[in-house]
Coordinates of C-alpha atoms and ligand atoms in Angstrom, one line a residue:
X246 CA 8.2 -12.2 -17.2
X247 CA 10.4 -9.0 -16.3
X248 CA 10.6 -5.8 -14.2
X249 CA 8.6 -2.8 -15.1
X250 CA 8.3 0.7 -14.5
X251 CA 5.1 1.8 -13.6
X252 CA 3.7 5.7 -13.5
X253 CA 1.3 5.6 -10.9
X254 CA -1.1 9.1 -10.8
X255 CA -3.8 10.3 -8.5
X256 CA -6.1 13.2 -8.5
X257 CA -9.2 11.8 -7.2
X258 CA -9.5 14.5 -4.4
X259 CA -7.2 16.9 -3.2
X260 CA -3.8 15.3 -3.4
X261 CA -1.5 15.5 -6.7
X262 CA 0.2 12.7 -6.3
X263 CA 3.0 11.0 -9.0
X264 CA 4.8 8.1 -8.2
X265 CA 7.6 5.8 -10.3
X266 CA 7.5 1.8 -9.0
X267 CA 9.6 -0.6 -10.5
X268 CA 8.8 -4.3 -9.9
X269 CA 8.0 -7.9 -11.3
X270 CA 4.3 -9.1 -11.4
X271 CA 5.3 -12.2 -11.2
X272 CA 7.7 -11.7 -8.0
X273 CA 5.4 -9.4 -6.3
X274 CA 2.5 -12.0 -6.6
X275 CA 4.4 -15.1 -5.5
X276 CA 5.3 -12.9 -2.4
X277 CA 8.9 -13.3 -3.7
X278 CA 10.1 -9.6 -3.8
X279 CA 8.4 -6.5 -2.8
X280 CA 8.2 -3.7 -5.1
X281 CA 10.6 -0.9 -5.4
X282 CA 9.5 2.5 -5.1
X283 CA 11.6 4.8 -6.9
X284 CA 10.1 8.3 -6.6
X285 CA 7.0 9.4 -4.6
X286 CA 6.1 13.1 -5.1
X287 CA 3.0 14.7 -3.7
X288 CA 1.4 18.0 -3.4
X289 CA -1.5 18.2 -1.0
X290 CA -4.0 21.1 -1.5
X291 CA -5.2 21.2 2.2
X292 CA -3.4 24.6 3.1
X293 CA -5.2 25.9 -0.1
X294 CA -8.6 24.3 0.6
X295 CA -8.6 25.2 4.2
X296 CA -10.1 28.3 3.6
X297 CA -12.9 27.1 2.1
X298 CA -13.6 24.4 5.1
X299 CA -13.3 21.4 2.5
X300 CA -12.8 20.3 -0.8
X301 CA -14.2 22.4 -3.7
X302 CA -14.4 19.9 -6.6
X303 CA -14.0 22.7 -9.2
X304 CA -10.8 24.4 -7.5
X305 CA -9.3 21.4 -6.6
X306 CA -9.2 20.1 -10.3
X307 CA -8.0 23.9 -11.2
X308 CA -4.9 23.1 -8.7
X309 CA -4.6 19.5 -10.5
X310 CA -3.9 21.2 -13.2
X311 CA -1.4 23.6 -12.3
X312 CA 0.5 21.2 -10.4
X313 CA 0.5 18.0 -12.3
X314 CA 2.9 19.0 -15.1
X315 CA 5.6 20.5 -12.7
X316 CA 5.4 17.4 -10.4
X317 CA 5.5 15.0 -13.2
X318 CA 8.8 16.5 -14.3
X319 CA 9.9 16.7 -10.7
X320 CA 9.5 13.2 -10.4
X321 CA 11.3 11.9 -13.7
X322 CA 14.0 14.2 -12.4
X323 CA 14.4 12.6 -9.3
X324 CA 14.2 9.3 -10.6
X325 CA 16.9 10.2 -13.2
X326 CA 14.3 8.8 -15.9
X327 CA 12.6 9.9 -19.0
X328 CA 9.4 9.4 -19.9
X329 CA 10.5 6.9 -22.8
X330 CA 11.8 4.9 -19.9
X331 CA 8.0 4.0 -18.6
X332 CA 6.6 0.7 -19.2
X333 CA 3.2 1.4 -18.1
X334 CA 1.0 4.4 -17.3
X335 CA -1.7 4.0 -14.4
X336 CA -4.1 6.5 -13.2
X337 CA -7.4 6.6 -10.7
X338 CA -10.4 6.3 -12.7
X339 CA -12.9 5.6 -10.0
X340 CA -14.3 6.5 -7.3
X341 CA -13.6 10.2 -7.1
X342 CA -14.5 13.9 -8.1
X343 CA -15.1 14.5 -11.8
X344 CA -12.9 17.4 -12.1
X345 CA -10.1 16.1 -10.1
X346 CA -10.2 12.9 -12.1
X347 CA -10.4 14.3 -15.6
X348 CA -6.9 16.1 -15.0
X349 CA -5.4 13.0 -14.0
X350 CA -6.6 11.0 -16.9
X351 CA -6.4 13.3 -19.4
X352 CA -2.5 13.5 -18.5
X353 CA -2.3 10.0 -18.1
X354 CA -4.0 9.3 -21.5
X355 CA -1.7 12.0 -23.2
X356 CA 1.7 10.5 -21.7
X357 CA 0.5 6.8 -22.9
X358 CA -0.1 8.6 -26.1
X359 CA 2.8 10.1 -26.9
X360 CA 4.9 7.5 -25.6
X361 CA 3.0 4.6 -27.0
X362 CA 2.9 3.0 -23.7
X363 CA -0.1 1.0 -22.0
X364 CA -2.6 2.4 -19.7
X365 CA -4.5 0.9 -16.8
X366 CA -7.5 2.6 -15.1
X367 CA -7.1 2.1 -11.3
X368 CA -10.0 1.7 -8.6
X369 CA -8.8 4.0 -5.7
X370 CA -10.3 1.8 -3.0
X371 CA -8.7 -1.4 -4.1
X372 CA -5.7 0.7 -4.4
X373 CA -5.9 1.7 -0.7
X374 CA -6.0 -1.8 0.7
X375 CA -3.6 -3.6 -1.8
X376 CA -0.9 -0.5 -0.9
X377 CA 0.0 -2.8 1.9
X378 CA 2.0 -4.5 -0.7
X379 CA 4.2 -1.7 -1.2
X380 CA 6.1 -2.7 2.2
X381 CA 4.6 -6.3 3.3
X382 CA 3.6 -9.8 2.1
X383 CA 0.1 -10.6 3.0
X384 CA -1.6 -13.3 1.2
X385 CA -5.2 -13.9 0.4
X386 CA -7.8 -13.8 1.5
X387 CA -7.7 -11.4 4.0
X388 CA -10.3 -8.9 5.6
X389 CA -9.7 -5.7 4.6
X390 CA -10.9 -2.6 6.4
X391 CA -10.7 0.7 4.4
X392 CA -11.2 4.0 6.3
X393 CA -10.8 7.3 4.6
X394 CA -12.2 10.7 3.8
X395 CA -15.2 9.1 1.6
X396 CA -15.9 5.9 2.2
X397 CA -15.5 3.0 5.2
X398 CA -15.8 -0.1 4.0
X399 CA -15.0 -4.0 5.1
X400 CA -14.1 -6.2 2.6
X401 CA -13.1 -9.8 1.8
X402 CA -10.1 -9.4 -0.6
X403 CA -9.8 -13.1 -2.2
X404 CA -7.3 -11.6 -5.0
X405 CA -6.1 -8.1 -6.3
X406 CA -8.9 -7.9 -8.6
X407 CA -11.4 -10.0 -6.1
X408 CA -13.2 -7.8 -3.6
X409 CA -16.2 -8.7 -1.7
X410 CA -18.1 -6.1 0.5
X411 CA -19.2 -7.3 3.9
X412 CA -20.3 -3.9 5.3
X413 CA -20.6 -0.4 4.7
X414 CA -21.3 2.8 6.2
X415 CA -24.8 3.6 5.8
X416 CA -24.1 7.5 5.8
X417 CA -21.1 9.2 6.8
X418 CA -17.9 7.8 6.6
X419 CA -15.0 7.8 9.4
X420 CA -13.1 10.5 8.1
X421 CA -16.1 12.5 7.4
X422 CA -16.7 12.1 11.1
X423 CA -13.3 13.3 12.0
X424 CA -13.4 15.9 9.4
X425 CA -17.3 17.1 10.3
X426 CA -16.4 16.8 14.1
X427 CA -13.4 19.0 13.6
X428 CA -15.5 21.7 11.7
X429 CA -17.9 21.8 15.0
X430 CA -14.7 22.0 17.3
X431 CA -13.3 25.1 15.4
X432 CA -10.2 22.9 13.9
X433 CA -8.8 23.1 10.6
X434 CA -9.6 21.0 7.7
X435 CA -8.9 18.2 7.4
X436 CA -9.3 17.5 10.8
X437 CA -8.8 13.9 11.2
X438 CA -4.9 14.4 12.1
X439 CA -5.3 17.3 14.3
X440 CA -8.4 15.7 16.3
X441 CA -5.2 12.8 16.5
X442 CA -2.8 14.8 17.7
X443 CA -5.1 16.9 20.3
X444 CA -6.3 13.5 21.7
X445 CA -3.0 12.3 23.0
X446 CA -3.2 15.3 25.5
X447 CA -6.9 14.4 26.7
X448 CA -9.0 11.6 28.5
X449 CA -10.6 9.1 26.0
X450 CA -13.3 7.7 28.9
X451 CA -14.2 11.5 30.0
X452 CA -17.4 11.6 27.8
X453 CA -19.3 9.0 26.0
X454 CA -20.7 9.6 22.8
X455 CA -22.7 6.9 20.7
X456 CA -21.4 4.3 18.8
X457 CA -23.3 4.0 15.5
X458 CA -25.6 0.7 15.3
X459 CA -24.4 -0.5 18.3
X460 CA -26.9 -2.7 18.8
X461 CA -26.9 -4.4 15.6
X462 CA -24.8 -7.4 14.9
X463 CA -23.9 -6.3 11.4
X464 CA -20.8 -5.0 10.2
X465 CA -22.4 -1.8 8.9
X466 CA -21.0 1.7 10.4
X467 CA -23.0 4.6 11.2
X468 CA -21.3 7.8 12.0
X469 CA -24.0 10.4 11.6
X470 CA -25.3 10.0 15.4
X471 CA -21.9 10.9 17.0
X472 CA -21.9 14.0 14.8
X473 CA -25.5 15.3 15.8
X474 CA -24.1 14.2 19.6
X475 CA -20.9 16.4 19.8
X476 CA -23.0 19.5 18.1
X477 CA -25.5 18.6 21.0
X478 CA -22.9 18.4 23.7
X479 CA -21.4 21.7 22.3
X480 CA -24.6 23.6 22.4
X481 CA -25.7 22.4 25.8
X482 CA -22.5 23.0 27.6
X483 CA -22.0 26.5 25.8
X484 CA -21.1 28.5 29.1
X485 CA -19.9 25.3 30.8
X486 CA -16.4 24.9 31.6
X487 CA -14.9 21.5 30.0
X488 CA -11.6 20.1 29.1
X489 CA -11.4 20.8 25.5
X490 CA -8.7 18.0 24.6
X491 CA -10.9 15.5 26.7
X492 CA -14.2 16.2 24.4
X493 CA -11.7 15.9 21.5
X494 CA -10.3 12.7 22.7
X495 CA -13.9 11.1 23.6
X496 CA -15.0 12.2 20.5
X497 CA -12.3 10.0 18.5
X498 CA -12.6 7.4 20.8
X499 CA -16.5 6.8 19.8
X500 CA -15.4 6.7 16.1
X501 CA -12.3 4.2 16.9
X502 CA -14.4 2.1 18.9
X503 CA -17.3 1.6 16.1
X504 CA -14.6 0.3 13.9
X505 CA -13.3 -2.1 16.4
X506 CA -16.8 -3.2 17.3
X507 CA -17.8 -3.8 13.7
X508 CA -14.5 -5.9 13.0
X509 CA -15.5 -8.3 15.0
X510 CA -18.8 -9.0 13.3
X511 CA -16.9 -8.4 10.0
X512 CA -14.4 -11.4 11.1
X513 CA -17.9 -13.5 11.9
X514 CA -19.0 -12.8 8.5
X515 CA -15.6 -13.5 7.0
X516 CA -15.9 -16.7 8.8
X517 CA -19.1 -18.0 7.8
X518 CA -17.9 -17.4 4.1
X519 CA -14.4 -18.7 4.5
X520 CA -14.1 -21.0 7.5
X521 CA -11.2 -19.1 8.3
X522 CA -11.4 -18.1 12.3
X523 CA -8.2 -15.8 12.7
X524 CA -7.6 -14.0 9.4
X525 CA -5.1 -11.7 8.3
X526 CA -6.6 -8.2 8.8
X527 CA -5.3 -5.1 6.6
X528 CA -6.2 -1.7 7.3
X529 CA -5.6 1.2 4.5
X530 CA -7.1 4.9 3.8
X531 CA -6.3 8.1 5.2
X532 CA -7.9 7.2 8.9
X533 CA -5.5 4.6 9.0
X534 CA -3.3 7.0 10.1
X535 CA -4.9 7.4 13.3
X536 CA -2.6 6.7 16.1
X537 CA -5.4 5.6 18.5
X538 CA -6.6 3.3 16.2
X539 CA -3.4 1.6 15.1
X540 CA -2.2 1.3 18.6
X541 CA -5.5 -0.5 19.7
X542 CA -6.0 -2.7 16.5
X543 CA -2.2 -3.7 17.1
X544 CA -2.9 -4.7 20.8
X545 CA -5.7 -6.6 20.0
X546 CA -4.6 -8.7 17.1
X547 CA -0.9 -8.4 17.3
X548 CA 0.8 -10.1 13.8
X549 CA -2.7 -10.7 12.3
X550 CA -3.2 -6.8 11.8
X551 CA -1.1 -5.6 8.8
X552 CA -1.8 -1.4 8.7
X553 CA -0.5 0.5 5.5
X554 CA 2.6 2.7 6.6
X555 CA 1.3 6.5 7.3
X556 CA 2.9 7.6 3.6
X557 CA 0.7 5.0 1.9
X558 CA -2.2 5.5 3.6
X559 CA -3.2 8.9 2.4
X560 CA -4.0 9.6 -1.5
X561 CA -1.0 8.7 -3.2
X562 CA 0.5 7.7 -6.7
X563 CA 2.7 4.9 -4.9
X564 CA -0.5 3.0 -4.1
X565 CA -1.7 3.3 -7.9
X566 CA 1.5 2.3 -9.4
X567 CA 1.5 -0.6 -7.0
X568 CA -2.0 -1.8 -8.1
X569 CA -1.0 -1.6 -11.7
X570 CA 1.7 -3.7 -11.2
X571 CA -0.2 -6.3 -9.6
X572 CA -3.4 -6.7 -11.8
X573 CA -1.9 -5.5 -15.4
X574 CA -2.1 -8.1 -17.9
X575 CA -1.3 -8.5 -21.3
X576 CA -4.3 -7.4 -23.0
X577 CA -4.0 -4.1 -21.4
X578 CA -6.0 -1.0 -22.3
X579 CA -5.0 2.0 -24.7
X580 CA -6.2 5.2 -24.1
X581 CA -9.2 5.2 -26.2
X582 CA -10.2 2.5 -24.0
X583 CA -10.4 4.5 -20.7
X584 CA -12.9 6.4 -19.5
X585 CA -13.5 8.2 -16.2
X586 CA -16.4 6.8 -13.9
X587 CA -16.7 9.0 -10.8
X588 CA -19.3 7.4 -9.5
X589 CA -18.6 4.2 -9.7
X590 CA -17.0 2.7 -6.2
X591 CA -17.0 -1.2 -7.0
X592 CA -16.3 -2.0 -10.5
X593 CA -12.7 -2.2 -11.3
X594 CA -11.3 -2.0 -15.0
X595 CA -10.8 -5.6 -14.9
X596 CA -14.0 -6.5 -13.8
X597 CA -15.2 -4.6 -17.0
X598 CA -12.6 -6.4 -18.9
X599 CA -13.6 -9.4 -17.7
X600 CA -17.7 -9.1 -18.5
X601 CA -16.8 -7.6 -22.0
X602 CA -14.7 -10.5 -22.9
X603 CA -17.4 -13.2 -21.3
X604 CA -20.3 -11.1 -23.7
Ligands
KG4_125 O1 -7.4 8.3 1.9 P1 -7.6 9.8 1.9 O2 -6.3 10.5 2.1 O3 -8.7 10.4 1.2 C1 -9.9 9.6 0.8 O4 -9.8 8.7 -0.3 O5 -10.9 10.3 1.2 O6 -8.2 10.0 3.4 C2 -8.5 11.4 3.9 C3 -9.4 11.3 5.5 C4 -9.4 12.5 5.7 O7 -10.7 12.6 6.3 C5 -8.8 12.6 7.0 O8 -9.3 13.8 8.1 C6 -8.6 11.6 7.5 O9 -8.0 10.6 6.3 N1 -6.9 11.5 8.0 C7 -7.0 11.0 9.7 C8 -5.9 11.2 10.2 N2 -5.0 11.4 8.9 C9 -5.7 11.8 8.0 N3 -7.9 10.6 10.2 C10 -7.9 10.3 11.7 N4 -6.4 10.4 12.3 C11 -5.5 10.7 11.3 N5 -4.4 10.9 11.9
ZN126 ZN1 -8.7 7.9 -0.5

């Protein structure tokens, strides 16, 4: 097998992102060579959505519609390539918001049809974790922790297409806890990055906010309690003087400590399934940008923890192209087979194809 140029399109939420990636599947899977990112070109709607206080699916979809073609043109120009040079088109199909997903899938199908190139639908969650392989060699199985705006999951990852859920949030995702807490604190949207910055100037031990499911030995997470407790704190202390940054840092600390605590239970579960005592841990998703989380994990797990580089943590086309590079096979899909699957979190196109082949 030879090197392929892969186009990656990501539009599942509020980032329009397109990448061109070059790599040889055999080499990347054999941990011989990392893929080469030719261009990553993204447009974040954060500024446009701030006035709405969050993502409005219809507005996000319209913004993707406006941006996707100019972004694609620009990406090709930067890479000095033409559409015909692309060997494989890849696009997020699930999970995500219906309208935003549709814009990316329609663009991808059109390119595939016009250029007569195969197309692969990519599971956004798997792509977040596997993004580690854009810059590092990590072997399987590994323990994956995916923390984003919509999801917080522990996975046992046996191969690029074999993911087993070990734990999940029972209510809000970690990113939601940042964003909703940020709203209560009067910070902008999305608040994760702002809370991260303000926390550097505050004392994380000043106030105690609760850790969800603290006394349960499962590796499930819960973030609704911490958010309520922040709301109650702010209501009760309306007229009191408190150091704002201490509150922010303490709130962030509760979110982060919950992940650390539950990670030890996830390790236990991973051990029961694999007999591997000290597994490699991969952290991905937008919340993996958080500097406190990165610092605490690196201090505790040292070389055993692999954290996706910040530029590949938040939604991006490079992780989609990278996932496609690692998972495409010769019986690849053509546009008529590819459909969006907004609510499906866990079944990748590959699993579906496997099932179809078996039946
Ligand atoms: O993965 P992502 O870009 O989108 C989803 O798939 O949801 O993650 C976005 C989430 C948002 O909730 C945002 O507040 C959070 O990632 N985030 C952060 C940081 N940067 C982004 N959370 C904490 N600290 C950060 N530095
Ligand atoms: Zn994401």
